[in-house]
Short mmCIF file of C-alpha atoms in Angstrom, two decimals:
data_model
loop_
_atom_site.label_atom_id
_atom_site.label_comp_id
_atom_site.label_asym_id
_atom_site.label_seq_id
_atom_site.Cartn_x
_atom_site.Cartn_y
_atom_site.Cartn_z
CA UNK A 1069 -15.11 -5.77 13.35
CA UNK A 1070 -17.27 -2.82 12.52
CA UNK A 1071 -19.24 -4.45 9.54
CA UNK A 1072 -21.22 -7.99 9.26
CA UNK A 1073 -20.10 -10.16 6.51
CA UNK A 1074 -22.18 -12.37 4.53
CA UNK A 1075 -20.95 -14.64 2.16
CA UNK A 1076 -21.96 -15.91 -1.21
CA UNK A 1077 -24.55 -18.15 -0.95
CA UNK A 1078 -23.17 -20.64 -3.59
CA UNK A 1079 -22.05 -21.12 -0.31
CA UNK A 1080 -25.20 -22.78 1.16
CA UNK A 1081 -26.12 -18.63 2.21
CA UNK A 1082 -29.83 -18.22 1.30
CA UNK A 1083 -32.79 -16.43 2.02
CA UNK A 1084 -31.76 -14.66 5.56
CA UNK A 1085 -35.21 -14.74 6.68
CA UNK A 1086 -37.38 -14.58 9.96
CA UNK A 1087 -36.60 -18.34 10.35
CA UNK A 1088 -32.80 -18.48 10.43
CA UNK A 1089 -31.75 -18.37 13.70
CA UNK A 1090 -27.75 -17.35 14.76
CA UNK A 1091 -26.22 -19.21 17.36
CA UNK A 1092 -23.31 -17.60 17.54
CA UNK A 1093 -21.53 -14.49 16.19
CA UNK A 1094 -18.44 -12.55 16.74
CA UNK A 1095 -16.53 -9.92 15.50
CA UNK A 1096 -13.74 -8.96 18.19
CA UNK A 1097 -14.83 -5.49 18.42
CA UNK A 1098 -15.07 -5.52 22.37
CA UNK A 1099 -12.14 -7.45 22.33
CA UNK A 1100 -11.11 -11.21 23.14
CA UNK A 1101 -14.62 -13.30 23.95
CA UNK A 1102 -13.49 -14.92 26.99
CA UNK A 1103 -15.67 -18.38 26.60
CA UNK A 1104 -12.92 -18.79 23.56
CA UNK A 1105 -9.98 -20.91 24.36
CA UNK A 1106 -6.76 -20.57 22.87
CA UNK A 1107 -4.29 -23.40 22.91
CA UNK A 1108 -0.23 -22.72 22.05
CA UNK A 1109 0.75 -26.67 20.66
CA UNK A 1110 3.77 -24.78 19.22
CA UNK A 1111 5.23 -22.92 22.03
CA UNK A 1112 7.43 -20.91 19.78
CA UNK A 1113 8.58 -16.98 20.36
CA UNK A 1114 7.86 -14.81 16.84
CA UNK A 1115 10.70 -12.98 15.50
CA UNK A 1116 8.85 -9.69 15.53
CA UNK A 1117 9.80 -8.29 19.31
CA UNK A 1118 6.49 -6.39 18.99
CA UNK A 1119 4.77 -9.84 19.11
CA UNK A 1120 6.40 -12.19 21.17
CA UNK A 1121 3.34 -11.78 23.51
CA UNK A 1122 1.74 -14.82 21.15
CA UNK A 1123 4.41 -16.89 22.36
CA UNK A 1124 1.99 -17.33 25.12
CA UNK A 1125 -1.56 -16.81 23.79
CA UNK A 1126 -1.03 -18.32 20.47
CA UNK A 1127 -3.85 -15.66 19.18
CA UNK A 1128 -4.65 -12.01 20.05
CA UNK A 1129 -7.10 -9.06 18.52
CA UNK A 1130 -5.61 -7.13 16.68
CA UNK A 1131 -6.46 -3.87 14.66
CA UNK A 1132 -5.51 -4.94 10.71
CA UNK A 1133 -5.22 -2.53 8.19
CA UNK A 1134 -4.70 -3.98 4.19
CA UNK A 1135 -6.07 -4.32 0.96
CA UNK A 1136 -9.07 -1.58 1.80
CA UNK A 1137 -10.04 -3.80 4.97
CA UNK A 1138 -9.53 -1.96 8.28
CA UNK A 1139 -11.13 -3.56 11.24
CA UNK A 1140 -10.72 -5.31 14.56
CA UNK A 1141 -10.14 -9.39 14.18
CA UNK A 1142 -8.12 -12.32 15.78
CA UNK A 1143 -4.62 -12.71 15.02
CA UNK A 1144 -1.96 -15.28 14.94
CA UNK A 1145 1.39 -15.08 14.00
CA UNK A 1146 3.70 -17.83 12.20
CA UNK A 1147 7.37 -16.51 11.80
CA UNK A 1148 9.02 -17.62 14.46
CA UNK A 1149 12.87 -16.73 15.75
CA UNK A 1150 15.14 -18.91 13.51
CA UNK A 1151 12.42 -19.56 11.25
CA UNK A 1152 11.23 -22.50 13.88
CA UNK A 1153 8.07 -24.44 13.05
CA UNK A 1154 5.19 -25.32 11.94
CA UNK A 1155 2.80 -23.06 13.88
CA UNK A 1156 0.39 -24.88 15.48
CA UNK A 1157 -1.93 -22.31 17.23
CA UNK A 1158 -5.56 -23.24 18.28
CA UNK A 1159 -8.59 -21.18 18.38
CA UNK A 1160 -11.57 -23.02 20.09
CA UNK A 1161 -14.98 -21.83 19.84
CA UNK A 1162 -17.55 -22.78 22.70
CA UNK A 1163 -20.42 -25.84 22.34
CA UNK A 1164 -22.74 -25.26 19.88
CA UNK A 1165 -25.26 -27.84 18.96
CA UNK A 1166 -26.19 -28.08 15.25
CA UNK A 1167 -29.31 -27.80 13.85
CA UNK A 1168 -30.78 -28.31 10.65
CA UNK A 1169 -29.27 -26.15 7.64
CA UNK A 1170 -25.91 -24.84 10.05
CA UNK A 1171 -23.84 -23.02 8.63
CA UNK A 1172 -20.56 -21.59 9.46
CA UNK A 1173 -19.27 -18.57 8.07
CA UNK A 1174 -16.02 -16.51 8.49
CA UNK A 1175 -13.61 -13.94 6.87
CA UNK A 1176 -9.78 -14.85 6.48
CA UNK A 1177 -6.92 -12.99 5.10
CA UNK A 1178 -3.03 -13.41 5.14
CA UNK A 1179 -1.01 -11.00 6.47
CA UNK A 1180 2.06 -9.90 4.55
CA UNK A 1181 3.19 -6.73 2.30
CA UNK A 1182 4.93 -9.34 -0.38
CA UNK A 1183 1.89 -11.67 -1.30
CA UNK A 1184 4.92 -14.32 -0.09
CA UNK A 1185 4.98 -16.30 3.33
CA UNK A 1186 0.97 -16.53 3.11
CA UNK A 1187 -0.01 -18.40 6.46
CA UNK A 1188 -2.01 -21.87 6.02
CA UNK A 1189 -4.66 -22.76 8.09
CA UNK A 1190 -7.43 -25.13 8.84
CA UNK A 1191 -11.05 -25.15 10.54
CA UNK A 1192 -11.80 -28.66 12.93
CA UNK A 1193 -14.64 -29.62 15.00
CA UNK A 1194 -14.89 -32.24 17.77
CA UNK A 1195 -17.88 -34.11 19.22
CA UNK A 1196 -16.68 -34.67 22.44
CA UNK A 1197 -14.38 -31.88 24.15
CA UNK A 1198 -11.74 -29.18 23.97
CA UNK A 1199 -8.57 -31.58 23.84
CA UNK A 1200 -6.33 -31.30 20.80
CA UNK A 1201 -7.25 -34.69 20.39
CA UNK A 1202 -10.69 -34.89 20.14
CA UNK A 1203 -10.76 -32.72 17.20
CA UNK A 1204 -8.43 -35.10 15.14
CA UNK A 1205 -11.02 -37.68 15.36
CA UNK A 1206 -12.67 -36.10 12.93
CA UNK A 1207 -12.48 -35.22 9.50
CA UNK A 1208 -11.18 -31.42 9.21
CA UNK A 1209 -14.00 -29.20 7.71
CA UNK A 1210 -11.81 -26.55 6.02
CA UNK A 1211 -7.89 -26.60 4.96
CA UNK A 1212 -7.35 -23.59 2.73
CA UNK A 1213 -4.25 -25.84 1.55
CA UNK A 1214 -0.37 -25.53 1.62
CA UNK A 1215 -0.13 -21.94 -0.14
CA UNK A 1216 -1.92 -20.38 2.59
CA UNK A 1217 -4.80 -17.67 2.27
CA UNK A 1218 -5.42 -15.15 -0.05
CA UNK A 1219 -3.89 -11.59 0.69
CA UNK A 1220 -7.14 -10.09 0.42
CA UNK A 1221 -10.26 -11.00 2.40
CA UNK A 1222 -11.96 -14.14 1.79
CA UNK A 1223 -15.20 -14.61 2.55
CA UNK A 1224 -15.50 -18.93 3.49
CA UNK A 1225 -18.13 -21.10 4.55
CA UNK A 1226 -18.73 -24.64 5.82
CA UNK A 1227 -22.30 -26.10 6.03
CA UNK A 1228 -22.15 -28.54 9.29
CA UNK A 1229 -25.54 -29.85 8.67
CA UNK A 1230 -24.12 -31.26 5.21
CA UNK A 1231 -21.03 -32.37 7.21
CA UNK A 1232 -22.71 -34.84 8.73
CA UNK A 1233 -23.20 -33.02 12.46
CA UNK A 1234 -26.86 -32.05 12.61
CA UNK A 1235 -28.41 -32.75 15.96
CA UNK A 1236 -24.44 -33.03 17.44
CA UNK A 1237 -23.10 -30.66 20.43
CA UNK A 1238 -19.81 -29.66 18.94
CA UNK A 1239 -16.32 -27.51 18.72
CA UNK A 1240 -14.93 -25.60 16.25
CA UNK A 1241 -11.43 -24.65 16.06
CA UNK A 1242 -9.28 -22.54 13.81
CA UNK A 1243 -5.89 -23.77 13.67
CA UNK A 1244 -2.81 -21.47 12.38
CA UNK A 1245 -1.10 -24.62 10.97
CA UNK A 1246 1.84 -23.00 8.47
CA UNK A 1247 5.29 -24.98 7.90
CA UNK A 1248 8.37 -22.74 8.30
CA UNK A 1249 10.39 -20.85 5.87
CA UNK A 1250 12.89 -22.97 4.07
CA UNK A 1251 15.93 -21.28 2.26
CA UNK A 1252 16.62 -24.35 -0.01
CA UNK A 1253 12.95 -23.37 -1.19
CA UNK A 1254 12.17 -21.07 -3.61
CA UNK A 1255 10.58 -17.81 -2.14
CA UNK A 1256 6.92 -17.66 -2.76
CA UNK A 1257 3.11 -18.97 -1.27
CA UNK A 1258 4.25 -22.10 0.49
CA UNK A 1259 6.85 -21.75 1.84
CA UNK A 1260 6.89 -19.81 4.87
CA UNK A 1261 4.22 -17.81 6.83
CA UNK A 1262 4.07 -14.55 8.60
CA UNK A 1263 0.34 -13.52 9.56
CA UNK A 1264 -2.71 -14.48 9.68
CA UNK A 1265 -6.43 -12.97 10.34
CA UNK A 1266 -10.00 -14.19 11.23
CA UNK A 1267 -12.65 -12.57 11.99
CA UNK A 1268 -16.82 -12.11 11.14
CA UNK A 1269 -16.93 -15.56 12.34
CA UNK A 1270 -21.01 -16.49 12.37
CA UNK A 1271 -22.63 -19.70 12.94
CA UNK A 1272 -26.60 -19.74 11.82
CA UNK A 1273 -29.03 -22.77 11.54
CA UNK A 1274 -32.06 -23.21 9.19
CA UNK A 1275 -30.61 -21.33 6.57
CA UNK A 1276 -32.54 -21.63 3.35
CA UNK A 1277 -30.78 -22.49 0.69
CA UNK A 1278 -30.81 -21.22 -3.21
CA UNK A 1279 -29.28 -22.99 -6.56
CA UNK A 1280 -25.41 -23.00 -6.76
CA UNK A 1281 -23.50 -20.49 -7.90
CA UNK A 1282 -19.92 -20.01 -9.48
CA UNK A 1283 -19.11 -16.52 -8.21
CA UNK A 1284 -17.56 -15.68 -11.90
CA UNK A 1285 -20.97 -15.85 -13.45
CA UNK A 1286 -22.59 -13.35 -11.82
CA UNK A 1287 -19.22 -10.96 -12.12
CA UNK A 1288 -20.59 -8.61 -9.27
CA UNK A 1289 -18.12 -5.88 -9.13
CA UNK A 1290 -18.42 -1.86 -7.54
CA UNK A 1291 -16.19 1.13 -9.20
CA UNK A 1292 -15.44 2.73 -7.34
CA UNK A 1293 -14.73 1.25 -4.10
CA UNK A 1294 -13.66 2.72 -1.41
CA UNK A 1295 -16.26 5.30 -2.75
CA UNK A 1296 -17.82 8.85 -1.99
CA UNK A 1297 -20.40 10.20 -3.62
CA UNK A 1298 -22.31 6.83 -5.60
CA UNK A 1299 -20.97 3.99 -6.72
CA UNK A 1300 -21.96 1.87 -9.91
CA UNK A 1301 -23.10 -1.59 -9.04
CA UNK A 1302 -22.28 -4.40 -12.42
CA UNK A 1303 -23.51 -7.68 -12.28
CA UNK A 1304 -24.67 -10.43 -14.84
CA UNK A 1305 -27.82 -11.98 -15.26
CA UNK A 1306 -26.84 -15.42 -17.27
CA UNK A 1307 -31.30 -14.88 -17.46
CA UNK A 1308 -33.59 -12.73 -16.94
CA UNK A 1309 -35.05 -12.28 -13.52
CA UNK A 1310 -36.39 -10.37 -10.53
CA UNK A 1311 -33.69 -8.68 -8.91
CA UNK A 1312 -33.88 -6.80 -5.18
CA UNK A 1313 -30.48 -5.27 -4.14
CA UNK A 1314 -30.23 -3.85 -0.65
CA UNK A 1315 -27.71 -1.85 1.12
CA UNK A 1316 -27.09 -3.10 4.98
CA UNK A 1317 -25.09 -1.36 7.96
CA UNK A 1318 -22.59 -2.71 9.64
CA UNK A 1319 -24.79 -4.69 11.57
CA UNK A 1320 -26.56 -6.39 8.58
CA UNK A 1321 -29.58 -4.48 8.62
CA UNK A 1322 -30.79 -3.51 5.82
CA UNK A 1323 -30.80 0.81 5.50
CA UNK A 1324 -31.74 1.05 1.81
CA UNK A 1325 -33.48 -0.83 -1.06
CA UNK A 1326 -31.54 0.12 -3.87
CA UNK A 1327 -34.03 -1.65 -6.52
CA UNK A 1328 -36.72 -4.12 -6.77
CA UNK A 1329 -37.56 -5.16 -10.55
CA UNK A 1330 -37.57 -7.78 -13.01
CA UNK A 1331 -34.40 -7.53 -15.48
CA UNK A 1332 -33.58 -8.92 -18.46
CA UNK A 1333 -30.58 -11.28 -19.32
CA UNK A 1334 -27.22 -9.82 -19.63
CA UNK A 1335 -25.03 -7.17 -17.82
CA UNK A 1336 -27.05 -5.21 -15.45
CA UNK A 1337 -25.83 -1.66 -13.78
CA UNK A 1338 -27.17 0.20 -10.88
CA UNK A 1339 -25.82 3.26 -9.43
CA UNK A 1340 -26.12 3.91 -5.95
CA UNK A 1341 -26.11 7.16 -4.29
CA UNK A 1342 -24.06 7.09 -0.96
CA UNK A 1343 -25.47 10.50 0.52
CA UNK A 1344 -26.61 10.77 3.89
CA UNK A 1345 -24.42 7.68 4.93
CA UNK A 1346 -21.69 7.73 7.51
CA UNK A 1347 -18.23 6.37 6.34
CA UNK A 1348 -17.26 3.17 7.32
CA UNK A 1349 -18.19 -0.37 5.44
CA UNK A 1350 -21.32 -1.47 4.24
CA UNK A 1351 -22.64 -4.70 2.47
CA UNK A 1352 -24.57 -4.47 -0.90
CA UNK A 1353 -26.98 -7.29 -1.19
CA UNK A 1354 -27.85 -8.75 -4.74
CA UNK A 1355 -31.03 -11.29 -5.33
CA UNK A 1356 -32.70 -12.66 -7.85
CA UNK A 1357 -34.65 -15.64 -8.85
CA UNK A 1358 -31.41 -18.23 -9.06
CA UNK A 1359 -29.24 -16.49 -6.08
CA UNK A 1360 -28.19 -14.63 -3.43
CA UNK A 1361 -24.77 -12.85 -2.91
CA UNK A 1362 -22.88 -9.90 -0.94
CA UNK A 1363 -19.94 -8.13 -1.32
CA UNK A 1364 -18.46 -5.25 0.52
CA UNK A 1365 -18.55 -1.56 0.55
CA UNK A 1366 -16.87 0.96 1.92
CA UNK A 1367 -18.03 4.96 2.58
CA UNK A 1368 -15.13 7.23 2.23
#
């Protein structure tokens, strides 16, 4: 997609220095990477006529446009004719081989206008090939759990090297792994799917780490956003601290340094003027002596 996202580094995200190295990185812009495989386990035809093309691919890209995100990402469907299931849709990345401080990073969101029939689905990684099979000798390294994803994009990570896999040649696979809709069921998350995106997927070794975070301390939040003119960064400093925010392109490199001082505890504000940039979505960077986090911006 047009923008790079990076994702809190309670995360295991650190320092993005000179010495982290990415191994692999996509976004879907230029369409479907053809060293991905796709496997269809399911084999079923979605209701929507306009999509029954996924009967055979089991993913596509796909332009998505919701909750302020509008960009370019893989795709997968769950509602099948007859509400059949489960999905079971496969999305295999290429060999990788992990090094020391991997990590994996993507963005998911469900699809759907209701916040209901929220698609489940899980990350795996094999050791050996590309059969279904050799990724269910291992333990999965992601299940975002039977009420599927959030309806707004989430920003997820996985270290590998933590996972036990440092020094391994490996697959990873996204799996679109949602039960069907049942009527005896009440409607709501869980019951029933409809669509599901990835994308921003990035996989980058010797990452350095910094302390733990719970994302509700810091309370990072823009108003507005989508913005114009400037925007008002608020964040909070549970101590006082050096703090360097940066603004980064689409790309992830940094255009602006939006301040560089030492701050006392409490909440914090920063306005940012947006003149001279091009619309489109940007990252804000936030650092200080305990952390490192992100979160997105977008130039209207």
């Amino acid at each position: 997609m047009e923008r790079l996202i990076l994702l809190l580094i309670a995360l295991f995200f650190g320092n993005l220095s000179a010495s982290s190295q990415i191994i692999l990185q996509e976004d879907f812009e230029n369409g479907w990477p053809a060293d991905f495989l796709l496997v269809n386990v399911d084999g079923l035809t979605p209701d929507d006529p306009d999509l029954v093309g996924l009967a055979d691919s089991a993913w596509s890209v796909r332009y998505i446009s919701q909750a302020g995100f509008n960009s370019t990402t893989a795709f997968s469907v769950s509602w099948y004719v007859n509400d059949a299931g489960p999905s079971d849709d496969w999305m295999i990345l290429p060999a990788i081989t992990v090094d020391n401080n991997t990590v994996l990073s993507w963005t998911g969101m469900a699809i759907t206008s209701s916040g209901n029939f929220r698609d489940r689905y899980q990350v795996a990684i094999s050791t050996a090939g590309t059969d279904i099979a050799d990724f269910e000798e291992n333990p999965l390294l992601f299940d975002v759990g039977s009420l599927g994803e959030e309806i707004t994009p989430q920003d997820r990570s996985v270290n590998l090297s933590d996972a036990g896999y440092t020094g391994q040649t490996v697959h990873i696979a996204f799996r679109n792994f949602t039960a069907p809709y049942d009527p005896n069921l009440p409607v709501g998350p869980g019951n029933g799917g409809n669509e599901l995106m990835i994308d921003n997927i990035r996989i980058e070794a010797n990452v350095v780490g910094l302390a733990t975070i719970n994302p509700q301390d810091i309370q990072m939040q823009l108003s507005p956003n989508p913005a114009t003119a400037t925007t008002l960064v608020g964040f909070q400093l549970k101590e006082a601290s050096e703090v360097t925010m940066t603004l980064a392109d689409a790309t992830g490199r940094i255009i602006r340094e939006l301040s560089n001082e030492y701050r006392s505890s409490g909440f914090q504000e920063i306005e940012v003027d947006l003149s001279g940039l091009a619309t489109g979505n940007y990252l804000i960077r936030l650092q200080t002596d305990q952390f490192l986090t992100s979160t997105r911006l977008q130039k209207i």
